[in-house]
Short mmCIF file of N, CA and C in Angstrom, two decimals:
data_model
loop_
_atom_site.label_atom_id
_atom_site.label_comp_id
_atom_site.label_asym_id
_atom_site.label_seq_id
_atom_site.Cartn_x
_atom_site.Cartn_y
_atom_site.Cartn_z
N MET A 1151 107.14 106.12 77.07
CA MET A 1151 108.00 106.83 77.99
C MET A 1151 107.75 106.31 79.41
N VAL A 1152 108.82 105.93 80.08
CA VAL A 1152 108.73 105.43 81.44
C VAL A 1152 109.15 106.54 82.39
N TRP A 1153 108.30 106.77 83.39
CA TRP A 1153 108.60 107.80 84.38
C TRP A 1153 109.19 107.14 85.60
N ASN A 1154 110.37 107.56 86.01
CA ASN A 1154 111.04 106.98 87.17
C ASN A 1154 111.32 108.08 88.17
N ALA A 1155 110.59 108.07 89.29
CA ALA A 1155 110.75 109.10 90.31
C ALA A 1155 111.75 108.68 91.38
N GLY A 1156 112.24 107.47 91.32
CA GLY A 1156 113.23 107.02 92.28
C GLY A 1156 112.65 106.08 93.32
N PRO A 1157 113.55 105.43 94.06
CA PRO A 1157 113.09 104.43 95.02
C PRO A 1157 112.32 105.02 96.20
N ARG A 1158 112.60 106.24 96.58
CA ARG A 1158 111.88 106.83 97.71
C ARG A 1158 110.41 107.03 97.38
N VAL A 1159 110.13 107.62 96.24
CA VAL A 1159 108.74 107.84 95.82
C VAL A 1159 108.07 106.51 95.53
N GLY A 1160 108.78 105.59 94.93
CA GLY A 1160 108.22 104.28 94.63
C GLY A 1160 107.85 103.51 95.88
N SER A 1161 108.74 103.50 96.86
CA SER A 1161 108.45 102.77 98.09
C SER A 1161 107.32 103.44 98.87
N LEU A 1162 107.30 104.75 98.90
CA LEU A 1162 106.22 105.46 99.59
C LEU A 1162 104.87 105.18 98.94
N THR A 1163 104.82 105.24 97.62
CA THR A 1163 103.57 104.96 96.91
C THR A 1163 103.11 103.53 97.14
N TYR A 1164 104.02 102.59 97.03
CA TYR A 1164 103.68 101.18 97.26
C TYR A 1164 103.16 101.00 98.68
N ASN A 1165 103.86 101.57 99.65
CA ASN A 1165 103.49 101.39 101.05
C ASN A 1165 102.14 102.02 101.39
N VAL A 1166 101.83 103.16 100.80
CA VAL A 1166 100.53 103.81 101.06
C VAL A 1166 99.39 102.91 100.61
N PHE A 1167 99.54 102.27 99.46
CA PHE A 1167 98.46 101.45 98.93
C PHE A 1167 98.52 99.99 99.38
N HIS A 1168 99.55 99.63 100.14
CA HIS A 1168 99.67 98.25 100.63
C HIS A 1168 99.69 98.17 102.14
N THR A 1169 99.06 99.12 102.80
CA THR A 1169 98.78 99.02 104.22
C THR A 1169 97.27 98.86 104.36
N TYR A 1170 96.84 98.33 105.46
CA TYR A 1170 95.42 98.04 105.65
C TYR A 1170 94.59 99.27 105.99
N THR A 1171 95.21 100.40 106.26
CA THR A 1171 94.49 101.59 106.70
C THR A 1171 93.46 102.06 105.68
N LEU A 1172 93.86 102.26 104.45
CA LEU A 1172 92.94 102.80 103.44
C LEU A 1172 91.80 101.83 103.10
N PRO A 1173 92.06 100.54 102.87
CA PRO A 1173 90.92 99.67 102.56
C PRO A 1173 89.96 99.49 103.73
N LEU A 1174 90.48 99.51 104.96
CA LEU A 1174 89.58 99.40 106.11
C LEU A 1174 88.75 100.67 106.29
N ALA A 1175 89.34 101.82 106.00
CA ALA A 1175 88.58 103.07 106.02
C ALA A 1175 87.52 103.06 104.92
N LEU A 1176 87.87 102.54 103.76
CA LEU A 1176 86.91 102.43 102.67
C LEU A 1176 85.78 101.48 103.06
N ALA A 1177 86.11 100.39 103.75
CA ALA A 1177 85.08 99.45 104.19
C ALA A 1177 84.15 100.10 105.20
N ALA A 1178 84.68 100.91 106.09
CA ALA A 1178 83.85 101.62 107.06
C ALA A 1178 82.89 102.58 106.37
N VAL A 1179 83.39 103.30 105.38
CA VAL A 1179 82.53 104.21 104.61
C VAL A 1179 81.46 103.41 103.86
N ALA A 1180 81.86 102.27 103.32
CA ALA A 1180 80.90 101.43 102.58
C ALA A 1180 79.79 100.94 103.49
N VAL A 1181 80.13 100.55 104.70
CA VAL A 1181 79.11 100.10 105.65
C VAL A 1181 78.20 101.25 106.03
N TRP A 1182 78.81 102.42 106.27
CA TRP A 1182 78.04 103.61 106.66
C TRP A 1182 77.06 104.02 105.55
N LEU A 1183 77.51 103.91 104.28
CA LEU A 1183 76.66 104.28 103.15
C LEU A 1183 75.82 103.12 102.63
N ALA A 1184 75.99 101.94 103.21
CA ALA A 1184 75.30 100.73 102.77
C ALA A 1184 75.56 100.47 101.28
N SER A 1185 76.83 100.59 100.89
CA SER A 1185 77.23 100.39 99.50
C SER A 1185 77.96 99.06 99.37
N THR A 1186 77.25 98.05 98.87
CA THR A 1186 77.86 96.73 98.76
C THR A 1186 78.99 96.69 97.73
N GLY A 1187 78.86 97.44 96.66
CA GLY A 1187 79.92 97.48 95.65
C GLY A 1187 81.22 98.02 96.22
N THR A 1188 81.12 99.08 96.99
CA THR A 1188 82.30 99.67 97.61
C THR A 1188 82.89 98.72 98.65
N LEU A 1189 82.02 98.02 99.36
CA LEU A 1189 82.50 97.04 100.33
C LEU A 1189 83.23 95.90 99.63
N HIS A 1190 82.77 95.51 98.47
CA HIS A 1190 83.46 94.47 97.70
C HIS A 1190 84.84 94.94 97.26
N VAL A 1191 84.95 96.19 96.83
CA VAL A 1191 86.25 96.74 96.44
C VAL A 1191 87.20 96.72 97.62
N ALA A 1192 86.71 97.13 98.79
CA ALA A 1192 87.54 97.13 99.99
C ALA A 1192 87.99 95.72 100.35
N ALA A 1193 87.09 94.74 100.23
CA ALA A 1193 87.42 93.36 100.56
C ALA A 1193 88.47 92.80 99.59
N ILE A 1194 88.33 93.13 98.32
CA ILE A 1194 89.32 92.68 97.32
C ILE A 1194 90.67 93.33 97.59
N TRP A 1195 90.66 94.59 97.98
CA TRP A 1195 91.89 95.32 98.29
C TRP A 1195 92.60 94.66 99.48
N VAL A 1196 91.85 94.34 100.53
CA VAL A 1196 92.42 93.66 101.70
C VAL A 1196 92.96 92.30 101.30
N ALA A 1197 92.24 91.57 100.47
CA ALA A 1197 92.70 90.26 100.01
C ALA A 1197 93.99 90.39 99.20
N HIS A 1198 94.07 91.42 98.38
CA HIS A 1198 95.28 91.66 97.58
C HIS A 1198 96.48 91.89 98.50
N ILE A 1199 96.30 92.72 99.52
CA ILE A 1199 97.40 92.98 100.45
C ILE A 1199 97.80 91.69 101.16
N GLY A 1200 96.82 90.91 101.58
CA GLY A 1200 97.11 89.64 102.23
C GLY A 1200 97.84 88.67 101.32
N ALA A 1201 97.46 88.63 100.06
CA ALA A 1201 98.14 87.76 99.09
C ALA A 1201 99.59 88.22 98.89
N ASP A 1202 99.80 89.52 98.86
CA ASP A 1202 101.16 90.04 98.74
C ASP A 1202 102.00 89.60 99.93
N ARG A 1203 101.45 89.70 101.14
CA ARG A 1203 102.18 89.29 102.34
C ARG A 1203 102.47 87.78 102.29
N LEU A 1204 101.50 87.01 101.86
CA LEU A 1204 101.67 85.56 101.75
C LEU A 1204 102.78 85.22 100.76
N GLY A 1205 102.88 86.02 99.71
CA GLY A 1205 103.93 85.81 98.71
C GLY A 1205 105.27 86.38 99.11
N GLY A 1206 105.35 87.00 100.28
CA GLY A 1206 106.62 87.54 100.76
C GLY A 1206 106.88 88.97 100.37
N TYR A 1207 105.88 89.64 99.81
CA TYR A 1207 106.04 91.04 99.42
C TYR A 1207 105.56 91.93 100.56
N GLY A 1208 106.50 92.46 101.32
CA GLY A 1208 106.16 93.32 102.44
C GLY A 1208 106.26 94.78 102.06
N LEU A 1209 106.09 95.63 103.05
CA LEU A 1209 106.26 97.07 102.84
C LEU A 1209 107.71 97.34 102.47
N LYS A 1210 107.90 98.25 101.54
CA LYS A 1210 109.22 98.46 100.94
C LYS A 1210 110.05 99.48 101.71
N TYR A 1211 111.36 99.21 101.74
CA TYR A 1211 112.32 100.20 102.21
C TYR A 1211 112.80 101.00 101.01
N GLU A 1212 113.36 102.16 101.26
CA GLU A 1212 113.83 103.03 100.18
C GLU A 1212 115.05 102.45 99.47
N THR A 1213 115.69 101.47 100.07
CA THR A 1213 116.95 100.96 99.53
C THR A 1213 116.79 99.96 98.39
N GLY A 1214 115.59 99.43 98.18
CA GLY A 1214 115.41 98.51 97.07
C GLY A 1214 114.11 97.74 97.16
N PHE A 1215 113.63 97.28 96.02
CA PHE A 1215 112.34 96.61 95.93
C PHE A 1215 112.31 95.31 96.73
N LYS A 1216 113.43 94.60 96.77
CA LYS A 1216 113.46 93.31 97.45
C LYS A 1216 113.70 93.42 98.95
N GLN A 1217 113.97 94.60 99.43
CA GLN A 1217 114.19 94.79 100.87
C GLN A 1217 112.88 95.27 101.49
N THR A 1218 112.25 94.38 102.24
CA THR A 1218 110.94 94.66 102.80
C THR A 1218 110.93 94.41 104.30
N HIS A 1219 109.83 94.76 104.93
CA HIS A 1219 109.71 94.52 106.37
C HIS A 1219 109.57 93.04 106.67
N LEU A 1220 109.37 92.21 105.67
CA LEU A 1220 109.28 90.77 105.86
C LEU A 1220 110.60 90.07 105.60
N SER A 1221 111.53 90.74 104.94
CA SER A 1221 112.81 90.10 104.62
C SER A 1221 113.74 90.18 105.83
N THR A 1222 114.75 89.35 105.81
CA THR A 1222 115.72 89.32 106.90
C THR A 1222 116.66 90.50 106.74
N GLN A 1223 116.69 91.33 107.75
CA GLN A 1223 117.57 92.49 107.74
C GLN A 1223 118.63 92.28 108.82
N PRO A 1224 119.88 92.61 108.54
CA PRO A 1224 120.90 92.48 109.58
C PRO A 1224 120.65 93.50 110.69
N ALA A 1225 120.99 93.10 111.88
CA ALA A 1225 120.83 94.01 113.02
C ALA A 1225 121.82 95.15 112.90
N PRO A 1226 121.41 96.38 113.24
CA PRO A 1226 122.35 97.50 113.21
C PRO A 1226 123.35 97.36 114.35
N LEU A 1227 124.60 97.07 114.04
CA LEU A 1227 125.60 96.82 115.06
C LEU A 1227 125.84 98.03 115.94
N ASP A 1228 125.76 99.21 115.39
CA ASP A 1228 125.96 100.42 116.20
C ASP A 1228 124.94 100.50 117.34
N ALA A 1229 123.72 100.15 117.06
CA ALA A 1229 122.69 100.21 118.08
C ALA A 1229 122.91 99.17 119.17
N LEU A 1230 123.53 98.06 118.82
CA LEU A 1230 123.77 97.00 119.79
C LEU A 1230 125.00 97.23 120.64
N THR A 1231 125.92 98.04 120.14
CA THR A 1231 127.18 98.25 120.86
C THR A 1231 127.26 99.59 121.57
N GLU A 1232 126.28 100.47 121.36
CA GLU A 1232 126.31 101.79 122.01
C GLU A 1232 126.02 101.64 123.50
N THR A 1233 126.69 102.46 124.27
CA THR A 1233 126.43 102.51 125.71
C THR A 1233 126.04 103.93 126.07
N ASP A 1234 125.10 104.03 126.96
CA ASP A 1234 124.64 105.37 127.37
C ASP A 1234 125.37 105.85 128.59
#
C-alpha cells in the first residue's frame, strides 16, 4: 500500500530534511556531547544534501517534484508590471 499525502506534504517533508539547519544542529550537539558517531551522521547528512544540490535537486515547490529553487522559474509578470 502506497500512502500519498500530496505534493504539499511531500515538498514540506523533503525540504525539512534537505536544509542544512538540522544536520548542523546535530553536529553542534555531537560536538557538545563529544559523540564522534553522531558527528559522522551529521557529516554524512550534510554531504548528502550537498550531493543533491550538485545533482540539481533543490528544495521543492508544492507544484511539482521537478520544480525546485535551483530550476529556472519564469519571473512573475504581475510583480514586474505593478505600480504603487
